XYZ file of C-alpha atoms in Angstrom:
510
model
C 79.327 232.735 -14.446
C 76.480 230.279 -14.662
C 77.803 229.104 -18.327
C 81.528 228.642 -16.832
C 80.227 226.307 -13.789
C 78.005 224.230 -16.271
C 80.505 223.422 -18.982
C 83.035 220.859 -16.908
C 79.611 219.122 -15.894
C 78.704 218.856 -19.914
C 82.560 217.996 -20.693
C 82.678 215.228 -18.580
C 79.228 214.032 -19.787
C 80.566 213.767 -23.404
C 83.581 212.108 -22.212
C 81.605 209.388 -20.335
C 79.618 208.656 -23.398
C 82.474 208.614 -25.606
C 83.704 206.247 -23.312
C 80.871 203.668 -23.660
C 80.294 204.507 -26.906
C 80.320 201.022 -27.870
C 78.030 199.833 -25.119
C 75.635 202.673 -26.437
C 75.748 200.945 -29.825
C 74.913 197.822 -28.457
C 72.622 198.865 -27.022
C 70.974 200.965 -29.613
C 71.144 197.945 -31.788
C 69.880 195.492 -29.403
C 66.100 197.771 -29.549
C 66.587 198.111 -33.937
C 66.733 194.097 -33.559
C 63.638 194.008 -31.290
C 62.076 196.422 -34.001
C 63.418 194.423 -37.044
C 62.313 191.505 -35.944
C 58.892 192.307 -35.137
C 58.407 193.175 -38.710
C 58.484 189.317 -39.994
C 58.430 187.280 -36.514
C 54.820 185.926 -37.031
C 55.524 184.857 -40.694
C 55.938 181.581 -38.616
C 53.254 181.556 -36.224
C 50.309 182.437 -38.731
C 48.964 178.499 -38.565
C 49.364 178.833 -34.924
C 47.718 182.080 -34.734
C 44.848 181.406 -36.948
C 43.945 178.286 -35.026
C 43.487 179.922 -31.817
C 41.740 183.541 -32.976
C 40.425 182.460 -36.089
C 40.777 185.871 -38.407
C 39.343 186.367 -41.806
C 42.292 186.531 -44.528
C 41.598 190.521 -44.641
C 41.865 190.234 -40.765
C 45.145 188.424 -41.154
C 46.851 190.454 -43.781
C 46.479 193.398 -41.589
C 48.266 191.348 -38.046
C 51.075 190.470 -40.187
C 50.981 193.909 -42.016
C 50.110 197.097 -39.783
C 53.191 197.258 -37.592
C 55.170 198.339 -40.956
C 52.571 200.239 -42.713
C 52.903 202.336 -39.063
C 56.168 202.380 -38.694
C 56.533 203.607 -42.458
C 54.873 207.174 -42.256
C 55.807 208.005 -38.657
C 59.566 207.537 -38.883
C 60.126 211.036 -40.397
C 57.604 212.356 -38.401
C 59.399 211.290 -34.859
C 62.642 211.730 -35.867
C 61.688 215.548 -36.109
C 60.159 215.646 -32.822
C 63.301 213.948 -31.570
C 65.003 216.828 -32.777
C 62.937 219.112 -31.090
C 62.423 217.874 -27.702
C 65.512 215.394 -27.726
C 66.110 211.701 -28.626
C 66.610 210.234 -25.884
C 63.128 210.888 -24.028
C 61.983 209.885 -27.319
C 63.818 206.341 -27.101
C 62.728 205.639 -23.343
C 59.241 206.862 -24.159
C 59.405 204.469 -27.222
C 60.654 201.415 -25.019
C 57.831 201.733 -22.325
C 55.273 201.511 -25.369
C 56.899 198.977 -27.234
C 56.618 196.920 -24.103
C 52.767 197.780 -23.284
C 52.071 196.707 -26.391
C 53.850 193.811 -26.682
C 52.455 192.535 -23.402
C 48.485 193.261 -24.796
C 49.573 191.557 -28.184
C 50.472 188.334 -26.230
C 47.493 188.116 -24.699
C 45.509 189.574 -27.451
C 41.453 187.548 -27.047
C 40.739 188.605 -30.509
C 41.737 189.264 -33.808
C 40.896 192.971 -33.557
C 42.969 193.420 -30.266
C 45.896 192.042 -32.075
C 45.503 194.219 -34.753
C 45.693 197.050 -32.225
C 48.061 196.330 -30.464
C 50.540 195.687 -33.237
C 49.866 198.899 -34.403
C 50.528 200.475 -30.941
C 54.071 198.467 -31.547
C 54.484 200.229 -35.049
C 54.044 203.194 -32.558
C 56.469 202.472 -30.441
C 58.829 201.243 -32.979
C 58.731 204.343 -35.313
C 59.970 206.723 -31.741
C 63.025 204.274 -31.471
C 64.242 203.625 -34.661
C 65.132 207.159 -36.078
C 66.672 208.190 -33.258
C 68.960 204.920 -32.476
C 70.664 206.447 -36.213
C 70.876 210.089 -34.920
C 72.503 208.592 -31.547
C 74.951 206.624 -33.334
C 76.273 210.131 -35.199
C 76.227 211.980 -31.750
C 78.270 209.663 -30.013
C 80.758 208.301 -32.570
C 82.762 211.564 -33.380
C 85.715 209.794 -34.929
C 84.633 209.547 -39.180
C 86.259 205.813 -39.297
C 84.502 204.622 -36.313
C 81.666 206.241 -36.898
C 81.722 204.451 -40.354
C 82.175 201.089 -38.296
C 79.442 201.803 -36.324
C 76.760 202.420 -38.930
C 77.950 199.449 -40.984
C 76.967 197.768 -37.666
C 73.881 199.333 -37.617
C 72.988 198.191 -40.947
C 73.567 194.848 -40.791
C 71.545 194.376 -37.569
C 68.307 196.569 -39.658
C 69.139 194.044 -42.600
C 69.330 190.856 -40.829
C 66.727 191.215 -38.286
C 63.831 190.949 -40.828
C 65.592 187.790 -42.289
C 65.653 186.583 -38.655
C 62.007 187.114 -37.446
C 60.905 183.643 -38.779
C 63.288 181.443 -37.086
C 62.547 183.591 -33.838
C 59.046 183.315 -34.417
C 59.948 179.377 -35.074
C 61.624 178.141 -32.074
C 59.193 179.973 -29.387
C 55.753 178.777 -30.926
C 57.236 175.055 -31.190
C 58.323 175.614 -27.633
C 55.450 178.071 -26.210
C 52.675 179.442 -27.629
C 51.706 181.973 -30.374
C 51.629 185.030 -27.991
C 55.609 184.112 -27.190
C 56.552 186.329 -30.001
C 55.684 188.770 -28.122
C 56.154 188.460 -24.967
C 59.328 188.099 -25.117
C 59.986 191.746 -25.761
C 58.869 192.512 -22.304
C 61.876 190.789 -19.828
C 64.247 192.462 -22.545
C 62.879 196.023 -22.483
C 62.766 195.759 -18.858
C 66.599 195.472 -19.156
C 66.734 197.860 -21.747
C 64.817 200.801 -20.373
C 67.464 201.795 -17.143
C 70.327 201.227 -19.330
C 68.855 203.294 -21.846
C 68.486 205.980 -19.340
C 71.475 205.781 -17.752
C 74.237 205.726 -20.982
C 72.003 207.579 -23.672
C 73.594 210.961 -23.976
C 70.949 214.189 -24.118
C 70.589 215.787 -27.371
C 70.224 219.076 -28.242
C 66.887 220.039 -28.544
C 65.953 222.553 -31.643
C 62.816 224.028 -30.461
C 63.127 226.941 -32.264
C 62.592 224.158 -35.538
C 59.315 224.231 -36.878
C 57.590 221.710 -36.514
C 54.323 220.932 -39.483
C 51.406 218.499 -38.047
C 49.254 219.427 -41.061
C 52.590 217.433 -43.091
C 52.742 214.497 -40.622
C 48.851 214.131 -41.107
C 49.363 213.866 -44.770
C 51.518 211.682 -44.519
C 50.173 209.047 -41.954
C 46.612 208.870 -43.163
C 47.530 209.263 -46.578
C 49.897 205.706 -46.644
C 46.997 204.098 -44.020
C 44.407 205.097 -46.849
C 45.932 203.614 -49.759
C 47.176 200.646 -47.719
C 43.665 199.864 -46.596
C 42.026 200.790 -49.760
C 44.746 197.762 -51.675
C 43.315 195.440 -49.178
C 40.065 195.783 -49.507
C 40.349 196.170 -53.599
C 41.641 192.686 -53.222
C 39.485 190.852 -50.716
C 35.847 193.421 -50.723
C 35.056 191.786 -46.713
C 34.577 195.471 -45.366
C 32.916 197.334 -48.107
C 32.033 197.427 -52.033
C 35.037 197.263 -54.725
C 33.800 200.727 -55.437
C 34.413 202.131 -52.325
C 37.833 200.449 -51.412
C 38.794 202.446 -55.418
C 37.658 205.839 -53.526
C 39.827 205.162 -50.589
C 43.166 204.081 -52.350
C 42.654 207.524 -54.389
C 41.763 209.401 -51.765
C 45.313 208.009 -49.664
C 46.992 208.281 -53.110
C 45.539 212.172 -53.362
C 46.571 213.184 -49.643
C 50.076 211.662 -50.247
C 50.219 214.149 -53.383
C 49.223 217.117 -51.057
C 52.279 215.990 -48.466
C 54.557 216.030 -51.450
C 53.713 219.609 -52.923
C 53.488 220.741 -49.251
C 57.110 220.010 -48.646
C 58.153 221.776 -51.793
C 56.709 225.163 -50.648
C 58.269 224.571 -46.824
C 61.514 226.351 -46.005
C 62.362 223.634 -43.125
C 60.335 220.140 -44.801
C 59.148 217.627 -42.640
C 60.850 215.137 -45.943
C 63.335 216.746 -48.172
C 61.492 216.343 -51.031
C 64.464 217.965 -53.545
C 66.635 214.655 -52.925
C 64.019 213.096 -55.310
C 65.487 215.389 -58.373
C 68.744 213.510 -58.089
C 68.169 210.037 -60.440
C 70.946 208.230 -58.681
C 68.828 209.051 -55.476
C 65.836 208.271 -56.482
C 66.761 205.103 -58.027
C 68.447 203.599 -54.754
C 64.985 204.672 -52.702
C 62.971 202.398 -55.205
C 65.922 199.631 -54.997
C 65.758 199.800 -51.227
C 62.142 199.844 -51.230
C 61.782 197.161 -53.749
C 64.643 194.646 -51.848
C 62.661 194.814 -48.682
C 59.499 193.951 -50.725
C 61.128 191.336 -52.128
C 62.038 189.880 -48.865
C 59.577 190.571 -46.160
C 56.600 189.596 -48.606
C 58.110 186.519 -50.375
C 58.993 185.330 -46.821
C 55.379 185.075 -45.523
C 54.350 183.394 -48.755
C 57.019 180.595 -48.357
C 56.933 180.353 -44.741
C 53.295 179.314 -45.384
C 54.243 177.053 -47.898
C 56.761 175.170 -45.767
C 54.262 174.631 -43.175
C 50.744 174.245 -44.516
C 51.979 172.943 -47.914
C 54.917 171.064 -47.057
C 54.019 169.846 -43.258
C 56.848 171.253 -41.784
C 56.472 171.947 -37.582
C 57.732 175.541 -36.727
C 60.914 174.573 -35.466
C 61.444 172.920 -38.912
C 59.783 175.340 -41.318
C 62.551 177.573 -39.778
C 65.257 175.886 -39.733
C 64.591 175.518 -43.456
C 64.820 179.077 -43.925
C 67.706 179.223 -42.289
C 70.643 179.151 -45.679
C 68.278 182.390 -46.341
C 69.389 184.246 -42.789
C 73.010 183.128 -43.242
C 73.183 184.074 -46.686
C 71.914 187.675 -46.312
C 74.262 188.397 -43.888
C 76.953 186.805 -46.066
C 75.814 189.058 -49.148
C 75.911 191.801 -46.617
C 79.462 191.616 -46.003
C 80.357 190.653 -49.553
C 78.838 193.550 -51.215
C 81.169 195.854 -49.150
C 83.823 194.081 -51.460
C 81.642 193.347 -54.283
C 80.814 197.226 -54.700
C 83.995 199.056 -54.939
C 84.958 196.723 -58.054
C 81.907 196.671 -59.825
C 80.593 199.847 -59.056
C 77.088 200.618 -57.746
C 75.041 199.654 -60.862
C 76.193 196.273 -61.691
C 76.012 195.635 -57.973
C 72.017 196.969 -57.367
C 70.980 195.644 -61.007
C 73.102 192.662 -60.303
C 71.516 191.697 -56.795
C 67.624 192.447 -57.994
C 68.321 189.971 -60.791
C 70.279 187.377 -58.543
C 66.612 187.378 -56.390
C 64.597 187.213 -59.834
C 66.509 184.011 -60.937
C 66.440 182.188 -57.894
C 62.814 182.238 -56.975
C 62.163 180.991 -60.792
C 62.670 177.321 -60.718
C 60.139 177.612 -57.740
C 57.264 177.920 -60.788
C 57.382 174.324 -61.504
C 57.321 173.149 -58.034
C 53.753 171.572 -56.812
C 53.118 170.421 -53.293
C 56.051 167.739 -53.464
C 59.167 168.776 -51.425
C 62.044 169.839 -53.036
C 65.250 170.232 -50.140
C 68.357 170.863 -51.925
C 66.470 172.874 -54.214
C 64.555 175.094 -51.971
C 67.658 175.527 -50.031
C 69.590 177.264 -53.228
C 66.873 179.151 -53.920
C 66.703 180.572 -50.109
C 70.610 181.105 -50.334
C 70.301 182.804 -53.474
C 67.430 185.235 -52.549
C 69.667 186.426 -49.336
C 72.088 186.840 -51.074
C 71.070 188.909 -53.770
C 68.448 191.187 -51.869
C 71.427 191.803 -48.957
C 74.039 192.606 -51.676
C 70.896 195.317 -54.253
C 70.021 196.953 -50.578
C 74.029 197.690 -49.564
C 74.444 199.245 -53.101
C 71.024 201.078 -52.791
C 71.894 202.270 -49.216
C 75.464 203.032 -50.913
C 73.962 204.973 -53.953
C 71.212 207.335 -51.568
C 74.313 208.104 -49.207
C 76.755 209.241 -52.061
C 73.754 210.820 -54.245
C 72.712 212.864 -50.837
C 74.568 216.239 -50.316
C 76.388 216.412 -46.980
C 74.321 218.933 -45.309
C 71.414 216.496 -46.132
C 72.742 213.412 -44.815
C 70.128 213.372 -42.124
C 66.953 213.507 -44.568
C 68.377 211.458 -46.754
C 68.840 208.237 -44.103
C 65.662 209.158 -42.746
C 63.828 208.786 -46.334
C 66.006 205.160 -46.610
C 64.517 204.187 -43.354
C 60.569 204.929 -44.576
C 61.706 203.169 -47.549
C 62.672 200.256 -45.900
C 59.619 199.805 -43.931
C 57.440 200.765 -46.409
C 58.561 198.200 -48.585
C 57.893 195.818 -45.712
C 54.596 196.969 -45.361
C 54.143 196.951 -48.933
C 55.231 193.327 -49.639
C 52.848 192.074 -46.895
C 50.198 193.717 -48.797
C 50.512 193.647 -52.100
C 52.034 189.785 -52.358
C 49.524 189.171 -49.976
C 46.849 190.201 -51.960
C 47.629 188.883 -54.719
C 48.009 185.403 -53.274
C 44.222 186.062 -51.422
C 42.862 186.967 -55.054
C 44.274 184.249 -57.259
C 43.816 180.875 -53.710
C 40.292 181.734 -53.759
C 38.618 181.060 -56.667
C 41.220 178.031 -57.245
C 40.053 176.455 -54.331
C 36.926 174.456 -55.500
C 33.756 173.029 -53.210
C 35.213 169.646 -51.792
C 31.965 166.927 -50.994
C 30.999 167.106 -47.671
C 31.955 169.891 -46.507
C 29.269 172.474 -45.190
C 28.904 175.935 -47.214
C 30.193 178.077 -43.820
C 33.693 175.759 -43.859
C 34.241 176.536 -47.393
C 33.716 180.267 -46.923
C 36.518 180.289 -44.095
C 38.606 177.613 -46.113
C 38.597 180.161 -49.117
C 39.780 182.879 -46.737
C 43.708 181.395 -46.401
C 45.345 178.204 -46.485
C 45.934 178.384 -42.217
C 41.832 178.793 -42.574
C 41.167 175.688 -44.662
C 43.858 173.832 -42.690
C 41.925 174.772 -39.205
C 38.241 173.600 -41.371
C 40.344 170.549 -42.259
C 41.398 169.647 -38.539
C 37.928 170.105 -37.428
C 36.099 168.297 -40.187
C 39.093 165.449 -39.809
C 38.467 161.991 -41.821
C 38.758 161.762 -46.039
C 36.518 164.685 -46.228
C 39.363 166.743 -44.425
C 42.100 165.782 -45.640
C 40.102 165.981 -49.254
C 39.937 169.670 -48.681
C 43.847 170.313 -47.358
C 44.491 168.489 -49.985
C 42.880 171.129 -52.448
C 43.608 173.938 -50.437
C 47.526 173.022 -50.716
C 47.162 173.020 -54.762
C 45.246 176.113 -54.369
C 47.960 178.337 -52.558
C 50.343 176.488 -54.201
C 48.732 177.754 -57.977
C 48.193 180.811 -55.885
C 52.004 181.306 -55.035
C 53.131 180.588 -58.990
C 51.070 183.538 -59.393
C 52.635 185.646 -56.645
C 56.184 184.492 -57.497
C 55.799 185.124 -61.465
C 54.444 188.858 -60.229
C 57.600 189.443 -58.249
C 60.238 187.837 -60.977
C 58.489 190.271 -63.388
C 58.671 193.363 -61.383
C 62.270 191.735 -59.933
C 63.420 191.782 -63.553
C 62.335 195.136 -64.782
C 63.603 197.030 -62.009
C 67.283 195.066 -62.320
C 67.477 196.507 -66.503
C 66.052 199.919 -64.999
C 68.433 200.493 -62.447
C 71.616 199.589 -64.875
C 69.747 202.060 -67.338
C 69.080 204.955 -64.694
C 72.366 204.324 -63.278
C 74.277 203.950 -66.443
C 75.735 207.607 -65.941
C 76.024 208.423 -62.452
């Protein structure tokens, strides 16, 4: 009796939600672009941001870089709980601490606080994002719509990194810094009651186990070896010797989490995805694109500004052919890939990226427009059209019963790779401005120490110094990142170019 007077109540639920399914996508991808976004919006505001809280380069690395490296490891782990206790508590529960966070990284006094609270957004981020994918499947029960709806989806997770810097852009030139974030707020606020009133309820598996010991693994194993690269590269926090001991000790809990899932009848990642090659291959290609992208982005973004002069507004604008031309490759590929197949596509795109950022080699501090502008249109392009294929190649690899594990594994890729570019690139350009930067007359020992740090450092040293003696030192600091960022670049178009001729040799069969 009770189960016959509940049903019409769950009926006409379902029907009301079919019914707005498309406001529930728009909504749903309305909070992915608030997530997206996040992930690059301060590659603009950095010379902002390191005049007013002055970080160290180490301290700077890890604003820019710990709301991915967050995100990254707790995606899988959330999207199980939102399977267990239901997504949509874990969306609404993800909006309200998306937006305390974003109001306390606004207003952040210090670089510490803003290094905490962007990791409270990772937080935040990482209980919205898997579920806004699972929501998407629940609601759209037609196959073709559905399809239309996740094509949606993943042009709105694609573009919103790409753009994060004009965002970022337009409210520093018009605001301040802390804009970025603020912003968040009056949206969530708008967000959070439609949320609860058109999200449908899930049903909740608690009889699913559920493994902490994996999610541990997981989390402090990428934090671990994400720190440890850091500090291998700039030594501020402790010795060389013991940033070695805490990359292998992240790289040796990571190893645990792996042969942990293998012995697991219910995994918290389906590890046995990996045994497929076309599988594997479009992980690395997704993880690699997004690498690409995020990290080249906060390399030139500096460039255009501290190299280049360009305000905010500008330095954006500039970047601008690379936004438009993403989401052109994005809806090119979908033609592109059916005739060319996946690995002349993937390979194809990676090497598109590699060519375009080589002229940039022979460029000094002298502006080159038309020039940069190709380059930008050319690196859209190409990463948009290698992550389509990648996303294309996981999907298709991925057994149907499996479809679940396998997006959430593309997901961690993607932000992983973010994380990754911001750190790696990063450190990278840290090791090789340094030591290029030499001791400019005049300038006391303490103001080359923080001018050493980062070109926004050395440009803040530069303002306060002022006179020749200033603009003696921006003037080597700009040669310095700008040797620093051949270095950087050639690293990418290397690692660019041997993953394009390994993915058309690892895909040459599938």
């Amino acid at each position: 009796m009770t189960v016959t007077q509940a049903a019409p109540p769950r009926r006409r639920a379902d029907r009301e939600h079919h019914h707005n399914r498309w406001t529930v996508l728009a909504l749903l991808c309305l909070a992915l672009l608030l997530i997206t976004v996040d992930a690059t919006v301060l590659h603009i505001a950095v010379p902002a941001l390191t005049a007013a809280l002055e970080p160290t380069s180490v301290q700077l690395l890890w604003i820019i870089d710990v709301y991915s490296l967050v995100v990254a490891p707790l995606l899988i782990m959330f999207g199980t709980l939102g399977d267990k206790y239901g997504r949509k508590r874990l969306v609404l529960g993800g909006f309200v601490l998306f937006g305390l966070a974003s109001a306390g990284a606004a207003f952040a006094p210090t670089p510490l606080t803003l290094i905490l609270a962007r990791a409270l957004l990772g937080v935040g981020g990482a209980m919205i994002m898997p579920a806004t994918l699972s929501l998407i499947r629940q609601v759209f029960t037609d196959r073709r719509e559905r399809a239309v709806a996740l094509g949606v989806w993943s042009a709105v997770a694609a573009a919103g990194a790409a753009v994060g810097p004009l965002v970022g852009g337009v409210l520093v030139s018009h605001l301040w810094w802390g804009a970025v974030f603020l912003v968040n707020v009056p949206i969530l606020l708008v967000l959070l009651p439609a949320a609860a009133r058109l999200l449908p309820e899930s049903e909740r598996r608690r009889d699913r186990p559920w493994d902490g010991v994996s999610a541990a693994l997981s989390v402090f194993g990428l934090l671990a070896l994400a720190f440890g690269l850091k500090e291998a590269g700039s030594g501020t926090l402790m010795p060389f010797w013991s940033s070695v001991l805490v990359f292998l000790a992240g790289a040796g809990l990571l190893v645990a989490f792996f042969r942990r899932q293998t012995r697991l009848e219910t995994p918290l990642l389906e590890i046995r995805l990996f045994r497929s090659r076309a599988f594997t291959t479009g992980v690395a290609g997704v993880m690699l694109g997004v690498f690409a992208l995020v990290g080249l982005q906060l390399m030139l973004a500096q460039y255009l500004q501290l190299v280049l002069g360009d305000s905010p507004v500008r330095a954006a604008l500039r970047m601008l052919p690379l936004v438009l031309s993403a989401i052109t490759g994005g809806l090119a590929a979908a033609h592109i890939l059916p005739r060319i197949g996946m690995r002349v596509t993937m390979s194809g795109g990676l090497g598109l990226v590699a060519l375009s950022l080589t002229p940039t080699l022979g460029w000094g501090v002298e502006a080159h427009p038309v020039m940069l502008s190709v380059c930008f249109v050319g690196i859209g392009f190409g990463v948009q059209v290698a992550l389509l294929a990648a996303s294309d190649t996981i999907m298709a690899a991925a057994p149907e019963s499996q479809a679940g594990g396998a997006a959430a594994i593309e997901e961690t890729a993607y932000e992983l790779g973010a994380g990754l570019g911001v750190a790696v690139l990063g450190t990278i350009t840290t090791l090789a401005y340094a030591p290029a930067l030499p001791a400019v007359p005049g300038v006391p020992a303490g103001g080359m120490e923080k001018a050493r740090q980062s070109l926004a450092g050395a440009a803040h040293v530069a303002d306060k110094i002022g006179g020749s003696t200033g603009n003696a030192l921006l003037d080597a600091a700009r040669w310095a990142f700008v040797n620093a960022l051949h270095t950087t670049v050639a690293v990418s178009v290397v690692l660019l170019g041997l993953t394009a001729v390994a993915v058309a040799m690892l895909l040459n069969r599938d």
